[in-house]
Amino acid sequence: MKIGMIGGGGVAQALATALLAKGHDVVIGIRTVSDAELSKDRNFSKPLKVWMQETGGKVATMAEAAAHGEIVFNVTAGAASIDALRLAGTDNLKGKVLIDVANPLNFSQGMPPFLEPHLSVTTSLGEEIQKAFPETHVVKALNTVSNAIMVNPGLIPGDHDLFIAGNSAEAKATVKALLTDNFGWTSYFDLGDIVGARASEHLLPLWVRMWMIGGNPLINIKLVNG
Ligand SMILES: NC(=O)c1ccc[n+]([C@@H]2O[C@H](COP(=O)([O-])OP(=O)(O)OC[C@H]3O[C@@H](n4cnc5c(N)ncnc54)[C@H](OP(=O)(O)O)[C@@H]3O)[C@@H](O)[C@H]2O)c1
């Protein structure tokens, strides 16, 4: 399948590497494709030039990556996601499933980050993306686990849950099939329509705190019913 990544950081690289290994045709999209951009250090990930050499993967502009993808991932910094997706292009995203992995975290005051108020208090990033791109099927998923877990949930023993939200049942089924077939996810908690993104994004302050205190990013949540 042709897959586009909007964003070129650690999450894009982890997802793209795993999907390339499964035989998918993946293009990572960044704002400017230049030697300087491809060579620069990226937080918690490799320069894209090194990633390309190691995986054979392709890097293009955000618009080219969006046009390429039959399914597209939003893996940009959450506060900038809507701008990035506008660069990717409304027409290039029209009618497609967009898997929104981003969280609207603001690190300007250091750790722990806080959720951007305009993208969290009475809304969520997932909802605002769906409003801005009404003809795209936005599915919020994978945003509550670290990128190593996204592509290999088996790093945590036993069942644990992946939250998913979106307005289209068909789009959510497509995303679950992709994540199950390629990464091995088996347990989903469907939070309903895209308003459910509010719930999963609001888990981030808890997730970050558990990581800071526990010192281990290989963590997830399992719902236990009484
Ligand atoms: N790290 C994890 O394990 C993890 C887990 C769950 C969810 N997430 C979420 O996944 C997303 C990606 O995280 P990440 O660490 O891989 O990458 P990141 O550093 O948060 O974001 C990288 C991408 O954002 C783009 N970007 C930044 N500012 C922009 C702007 N003003 N306009 C357009 N694009 C802009 C950059 O484009 P250029 O390449 O052109 O600079 C870059 O490719 C984040 O929202 C994060 O909260 C991360």
mmCIF file of C-alpha atoms in Angstrom, residues 18-19 52 66 70 80-81 95 100 225:
data_model
loop_
_atom_site.group_PDB
_atom_site.id
_atom_site.type_symbol
_atom_site.label_atom_id
_atom_site.label_comp_id
_atom_site.label_asym_id
_atom_site.label_seq_id
_atom_site.Cartn_x
_atom_site.Cartn_y
_atom_site.Cartn_z
ATOM 1 C CA ALA A 18 8.246 -0.733 10.196
ATOM 2 C CA LEU A 19 5.888 -0.269 7.231
ATOM 3 C CA MET A 52 17.206 7.004 3.902
ATOM 4 C CA ALA A 66 0.169 13.405 1.072
ATOM 5 C CA GLU A 70 -3.596 6.068 0.014
ATOM 6 C CA ALA A 80 1.830 22.944 14.212
ATOM 7 C CA SER A 81 -0.205 20.057 12.793
ATOM 8 C CA GLY A 95 -11.379 11.356 0.723
ATOM 9 C CA ASP A 100 -3.633 11.469 13.589
ATOM 10 C CA ASN A 225 -13.651 -4.006 34.117
#
